CSV table of C-alpha atoms in Angstrom, one decimal:
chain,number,residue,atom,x,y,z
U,1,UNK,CA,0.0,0.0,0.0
U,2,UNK,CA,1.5,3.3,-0.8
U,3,UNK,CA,1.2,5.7,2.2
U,4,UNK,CA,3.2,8.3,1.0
U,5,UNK,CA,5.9,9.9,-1.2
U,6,UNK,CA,9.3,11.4,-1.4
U,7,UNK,CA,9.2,14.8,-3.1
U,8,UNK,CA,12.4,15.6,-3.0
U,9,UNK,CA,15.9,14.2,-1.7
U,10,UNK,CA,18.4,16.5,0.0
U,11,UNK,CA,21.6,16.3,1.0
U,12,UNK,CA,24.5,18.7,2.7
U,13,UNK,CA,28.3,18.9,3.7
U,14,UNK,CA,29.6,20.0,7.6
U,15,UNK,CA,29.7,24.2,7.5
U,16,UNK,CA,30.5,26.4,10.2
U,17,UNK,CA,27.4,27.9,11.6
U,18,UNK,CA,27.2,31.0,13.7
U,19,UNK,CA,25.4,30.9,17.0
U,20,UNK,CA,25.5,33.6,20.0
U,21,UNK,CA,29.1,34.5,18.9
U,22,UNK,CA,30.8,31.4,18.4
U,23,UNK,CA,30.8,28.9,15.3
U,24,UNK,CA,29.3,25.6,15.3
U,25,UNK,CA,29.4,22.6,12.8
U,26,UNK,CA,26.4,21.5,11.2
U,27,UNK,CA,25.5,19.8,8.2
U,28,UNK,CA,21.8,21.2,8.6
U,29,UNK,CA,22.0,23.3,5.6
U,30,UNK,CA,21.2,20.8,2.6
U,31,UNK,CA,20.4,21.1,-1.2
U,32,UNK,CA,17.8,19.1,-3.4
U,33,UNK,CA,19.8,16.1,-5.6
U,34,UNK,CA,18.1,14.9,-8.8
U,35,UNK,CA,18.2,11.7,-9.9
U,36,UNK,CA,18.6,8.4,-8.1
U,37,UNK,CA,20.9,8.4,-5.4
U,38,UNK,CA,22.4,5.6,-2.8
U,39,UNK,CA,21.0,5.1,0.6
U,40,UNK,CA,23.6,3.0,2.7
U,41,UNK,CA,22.8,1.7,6.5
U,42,UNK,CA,24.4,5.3,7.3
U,43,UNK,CA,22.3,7.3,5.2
U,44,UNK,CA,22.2,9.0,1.6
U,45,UNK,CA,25.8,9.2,0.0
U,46,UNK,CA,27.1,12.3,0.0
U,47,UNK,CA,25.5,13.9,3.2
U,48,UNK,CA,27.1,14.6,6.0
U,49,UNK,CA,26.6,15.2,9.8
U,50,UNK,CA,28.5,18.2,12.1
U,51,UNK,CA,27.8,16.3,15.4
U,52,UNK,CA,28.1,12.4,15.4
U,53,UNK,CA,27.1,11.7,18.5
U,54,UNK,CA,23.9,13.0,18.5
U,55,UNK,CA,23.3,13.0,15.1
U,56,UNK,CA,23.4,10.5,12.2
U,57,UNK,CA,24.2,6.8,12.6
U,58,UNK,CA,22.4,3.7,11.9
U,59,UNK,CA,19.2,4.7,13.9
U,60,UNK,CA,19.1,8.1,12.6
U,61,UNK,CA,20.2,7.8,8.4
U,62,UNK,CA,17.7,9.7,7.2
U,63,UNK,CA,15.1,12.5,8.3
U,64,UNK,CA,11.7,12.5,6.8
U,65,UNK,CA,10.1,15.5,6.9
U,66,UNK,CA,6.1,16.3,6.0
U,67,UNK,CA,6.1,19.0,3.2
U,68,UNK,CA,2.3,19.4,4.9
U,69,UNK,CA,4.2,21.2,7.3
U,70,UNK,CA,5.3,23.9,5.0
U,71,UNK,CA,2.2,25.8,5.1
U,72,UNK,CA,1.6,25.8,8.8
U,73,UNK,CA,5.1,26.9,9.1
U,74,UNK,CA,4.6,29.8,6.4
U,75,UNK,CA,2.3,31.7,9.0
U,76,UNK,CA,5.0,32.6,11.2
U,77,UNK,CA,8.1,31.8,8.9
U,78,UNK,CA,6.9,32.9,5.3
U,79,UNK,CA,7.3,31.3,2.3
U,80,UNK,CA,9.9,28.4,2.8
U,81,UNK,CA,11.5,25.5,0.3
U,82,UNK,CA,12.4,22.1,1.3
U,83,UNK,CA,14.8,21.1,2.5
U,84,UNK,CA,14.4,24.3,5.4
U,85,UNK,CA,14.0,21.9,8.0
U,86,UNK,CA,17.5,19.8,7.2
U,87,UNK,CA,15.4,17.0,6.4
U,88,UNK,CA,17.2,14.7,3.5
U,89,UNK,CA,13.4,13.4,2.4
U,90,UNK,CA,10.7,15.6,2.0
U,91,UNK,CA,7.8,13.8,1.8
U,92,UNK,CA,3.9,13.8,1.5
U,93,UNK,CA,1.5,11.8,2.8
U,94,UNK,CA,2.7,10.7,6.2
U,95,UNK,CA,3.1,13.0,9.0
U,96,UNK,CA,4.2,12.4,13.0
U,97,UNK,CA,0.7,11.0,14.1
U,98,UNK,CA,0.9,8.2,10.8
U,99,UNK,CA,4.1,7.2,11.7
U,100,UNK,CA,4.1,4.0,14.3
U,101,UNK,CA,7.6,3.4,15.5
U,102,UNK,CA,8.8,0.0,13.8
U,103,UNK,CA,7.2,0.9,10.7
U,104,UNK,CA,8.5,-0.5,7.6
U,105,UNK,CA,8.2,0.9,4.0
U,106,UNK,CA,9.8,0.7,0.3
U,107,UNK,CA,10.5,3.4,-1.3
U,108,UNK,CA,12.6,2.9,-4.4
U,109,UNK,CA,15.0,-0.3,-4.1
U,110,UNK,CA,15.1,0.7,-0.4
U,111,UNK,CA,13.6,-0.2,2.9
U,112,UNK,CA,13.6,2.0,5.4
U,113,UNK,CA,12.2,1.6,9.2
U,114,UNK,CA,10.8,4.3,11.6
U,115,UNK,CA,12.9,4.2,14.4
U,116,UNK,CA,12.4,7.9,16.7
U,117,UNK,CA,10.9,11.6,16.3
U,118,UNK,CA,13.2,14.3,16.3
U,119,UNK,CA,14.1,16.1,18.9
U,120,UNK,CA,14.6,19.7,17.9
U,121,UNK,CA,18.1,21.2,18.7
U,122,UNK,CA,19.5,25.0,18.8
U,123,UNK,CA,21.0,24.5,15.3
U,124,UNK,CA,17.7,24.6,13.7
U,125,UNK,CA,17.3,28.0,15.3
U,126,UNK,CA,20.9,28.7,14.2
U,127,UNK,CA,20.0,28.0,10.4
U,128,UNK,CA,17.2,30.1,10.4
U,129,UNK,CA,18.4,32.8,12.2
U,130,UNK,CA,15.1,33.0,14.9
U,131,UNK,CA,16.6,32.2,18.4
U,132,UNK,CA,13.5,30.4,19.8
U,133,UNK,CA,13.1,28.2,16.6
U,134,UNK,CA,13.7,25.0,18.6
U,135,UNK,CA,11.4,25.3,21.3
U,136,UNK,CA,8.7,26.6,18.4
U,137,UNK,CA,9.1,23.0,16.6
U,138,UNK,CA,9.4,20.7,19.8
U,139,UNK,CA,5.8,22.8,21.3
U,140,UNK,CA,4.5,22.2,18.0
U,141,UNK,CA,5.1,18.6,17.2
U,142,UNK,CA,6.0,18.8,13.6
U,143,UNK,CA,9.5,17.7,14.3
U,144,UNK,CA,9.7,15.3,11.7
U,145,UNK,CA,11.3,11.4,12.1
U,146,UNK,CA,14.0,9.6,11.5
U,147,UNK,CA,14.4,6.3,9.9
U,148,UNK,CA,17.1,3.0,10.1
U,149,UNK,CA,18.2,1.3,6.6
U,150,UNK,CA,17.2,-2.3,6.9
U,151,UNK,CA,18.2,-2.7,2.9
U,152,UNK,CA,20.7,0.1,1.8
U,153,UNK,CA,19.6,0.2,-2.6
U,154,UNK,CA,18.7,3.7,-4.5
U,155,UNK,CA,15.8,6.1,-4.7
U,156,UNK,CA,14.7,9.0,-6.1
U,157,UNK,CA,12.2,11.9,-5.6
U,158,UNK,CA,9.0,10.9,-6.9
U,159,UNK,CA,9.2,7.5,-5.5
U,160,UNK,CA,6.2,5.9,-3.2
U,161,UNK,CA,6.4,5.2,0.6
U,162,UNK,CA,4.7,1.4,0.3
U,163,UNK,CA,4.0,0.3,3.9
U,164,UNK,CA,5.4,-3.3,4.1
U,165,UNK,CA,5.0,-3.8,8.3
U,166,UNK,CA,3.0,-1.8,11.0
U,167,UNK,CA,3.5,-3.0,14.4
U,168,UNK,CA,0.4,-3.5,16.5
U,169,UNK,CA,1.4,-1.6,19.7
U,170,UNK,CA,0.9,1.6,17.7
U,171,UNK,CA,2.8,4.2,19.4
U,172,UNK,CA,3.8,6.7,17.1
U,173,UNK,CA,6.5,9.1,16.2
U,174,UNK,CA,3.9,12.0,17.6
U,175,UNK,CA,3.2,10.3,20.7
U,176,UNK,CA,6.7,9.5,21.8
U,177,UNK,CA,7.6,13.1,20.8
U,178,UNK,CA,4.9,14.2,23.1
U,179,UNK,CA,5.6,12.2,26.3
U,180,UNK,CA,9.7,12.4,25.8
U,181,UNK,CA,10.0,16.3,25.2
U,182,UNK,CA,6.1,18.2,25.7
U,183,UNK,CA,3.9,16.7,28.5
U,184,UNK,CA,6.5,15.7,30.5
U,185,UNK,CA,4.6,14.9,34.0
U,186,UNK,CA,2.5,12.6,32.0
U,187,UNK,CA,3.8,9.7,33.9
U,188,UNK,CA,0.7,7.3,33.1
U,189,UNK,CA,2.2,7.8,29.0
U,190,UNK,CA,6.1,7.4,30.1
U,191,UNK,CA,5.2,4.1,31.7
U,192,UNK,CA,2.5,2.9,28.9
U,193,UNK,CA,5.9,3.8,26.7
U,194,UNK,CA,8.1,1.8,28.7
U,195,UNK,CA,5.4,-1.3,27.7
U,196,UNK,CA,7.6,-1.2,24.8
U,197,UNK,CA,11.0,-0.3,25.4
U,198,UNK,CA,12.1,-1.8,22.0
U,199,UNK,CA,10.9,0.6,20.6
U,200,UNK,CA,12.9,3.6,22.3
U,201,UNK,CA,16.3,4.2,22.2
U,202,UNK,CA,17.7,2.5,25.3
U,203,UNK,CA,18.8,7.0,26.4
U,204,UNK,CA,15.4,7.8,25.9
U,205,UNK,CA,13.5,4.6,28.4
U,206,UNK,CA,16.5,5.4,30.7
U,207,UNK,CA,15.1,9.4,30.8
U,208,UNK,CA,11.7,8.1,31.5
U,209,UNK,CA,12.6,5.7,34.0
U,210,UNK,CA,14.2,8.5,36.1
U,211,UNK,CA,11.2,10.4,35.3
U,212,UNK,CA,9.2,8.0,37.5
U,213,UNK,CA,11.7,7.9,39.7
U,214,UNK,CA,10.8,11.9,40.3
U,215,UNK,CA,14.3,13.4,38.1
U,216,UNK,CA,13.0,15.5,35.0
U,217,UNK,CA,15.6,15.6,32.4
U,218,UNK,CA,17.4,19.3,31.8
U,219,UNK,CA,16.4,20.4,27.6
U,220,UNK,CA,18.2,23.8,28.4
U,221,UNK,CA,21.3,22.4,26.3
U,222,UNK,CA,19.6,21.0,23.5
U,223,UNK,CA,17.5,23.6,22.8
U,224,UNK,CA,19.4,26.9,23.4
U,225,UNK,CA,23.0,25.6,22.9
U,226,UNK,CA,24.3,26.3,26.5
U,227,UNK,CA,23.2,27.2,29.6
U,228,UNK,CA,24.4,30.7,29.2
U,229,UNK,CA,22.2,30.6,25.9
U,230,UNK,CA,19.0,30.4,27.4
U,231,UNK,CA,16.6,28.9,30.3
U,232,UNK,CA,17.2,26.0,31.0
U,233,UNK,CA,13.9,25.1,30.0
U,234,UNK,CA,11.3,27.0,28.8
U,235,UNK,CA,8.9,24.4,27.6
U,236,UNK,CA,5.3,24.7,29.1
U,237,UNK,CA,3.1,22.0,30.1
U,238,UNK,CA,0.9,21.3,27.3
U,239,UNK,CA,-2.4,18.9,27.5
U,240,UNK,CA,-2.5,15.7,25.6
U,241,UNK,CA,-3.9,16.2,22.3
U,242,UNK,CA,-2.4,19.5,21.9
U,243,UNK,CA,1.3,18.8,20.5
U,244,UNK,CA,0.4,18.2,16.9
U,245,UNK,CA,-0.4,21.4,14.8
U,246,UNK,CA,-1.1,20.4,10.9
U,247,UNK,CA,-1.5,22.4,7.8
């Protein structure tokens, strides 16, 4: 069944990016490619990732990102062009609340397999220049979601997401993004994650299992760039249901 498809297929090289007076590496600003390309278990050739250990890697080869997005964000951001959101598919079709961790799809010669929501970082608000960018997309919910490579092969924008595999326990990319980053003292969700820890990267169950436990995780870092950069966190309690803003 074809769920979705890839509009276009972006890729981009490590550039220095200015933040509150000092430089940063990122490889968040990409460009469209045309024509097939390779997808290998780390990704698509050619792109490349400023900060290895939190992004890129086996679990995180590729970002999806819904172009249905684009028009919500055009309200506050204007008019903007994929790839804005450093995404290296844009696609149509299937947004956060579609996508059930575990899913499986073809697209192309490829298979690809939801794995984990982003979680947006300061250098998002660095590429675009708007300081509070970060927290914007995480209180939104149109983060976007990353995928694993269970059989590297080639694709192409145009190409159709065909669902092969949804798991039955259903927790998706929007809900995990919700509980993890958003509604925070939702402990009843954190545990009814925890169900399935297979399905979260073993950092993440460990966060919620010192959640329970009464220690709420510090975002300040990730989401300003420092604690000099910002509060440490200025996400507000949202109610269930609320995360998910779509065009």
């Amino acid at each position: 069944m074809t769920a979705g498809r890839v509009l276009v297929v972006s890729t981009g090289v490590v550039r220095p990016l200015p933040w509150h007076g000092r430089t940063v590496a990122s490889g968040i600003g990409k460009s469209p490619v045309h024509g097939p390309v390779e997808v290998t278990r780390l990704g698509v050739t050619g792109d490349e990732q400023g900060d290895r250990k939190h992004h890129g890697g086996p679990d995180k080869a590729l970002l999806l990102y819904p172009v249905e997005h684009y028009r919500a964000w055009a309200r506050l951001l204007g008019h903007l062009t994929p790839p804005a959101f450093g995404e290296n598919l844009t696609i149509s079709g299937i947004v956060e609340d579609d996508a059930v961790l575990g899913s499986v799809y073809a697209v192309g010669t490829a298979v690809l397999q939801v794995t984990q929501p982003r979680r947006p970082c300061y250098k998002l608000a660095a590429h675009h220049g708007i300081a509070d960018l970060a927290v914007l997309t995480q209180r939104s919910g149109r983060t976007g979601f990353y995928c694993r490579v269970l059989r590297p092969g080639r694709l192409e924008a145009g190409d159709g997401l065909d669902l092969l595999f949804s798991p039955g326990h259903g927790i998706t990319a929007a809900e995990a993004h919700r509980v993890l980053n958003v509604d925070r003292a939702d402990l009843a969700a954190a545990r009814r994650l925890l169900d399935h820890p297979e399905v979260l990267p073993d950092s993440w169950a460990g966060l919620l299992r010192k959640r329970l436990d009464g220690q709420l995780d510090d975002q300040g870092e990730r989401l300003h760039g420092s604690a000099s950069t910002g509060p440490a966190d200025t996400e507000p309690a949202v109610p269930p249901g609320t995360t998910k803003e779509t065009a």
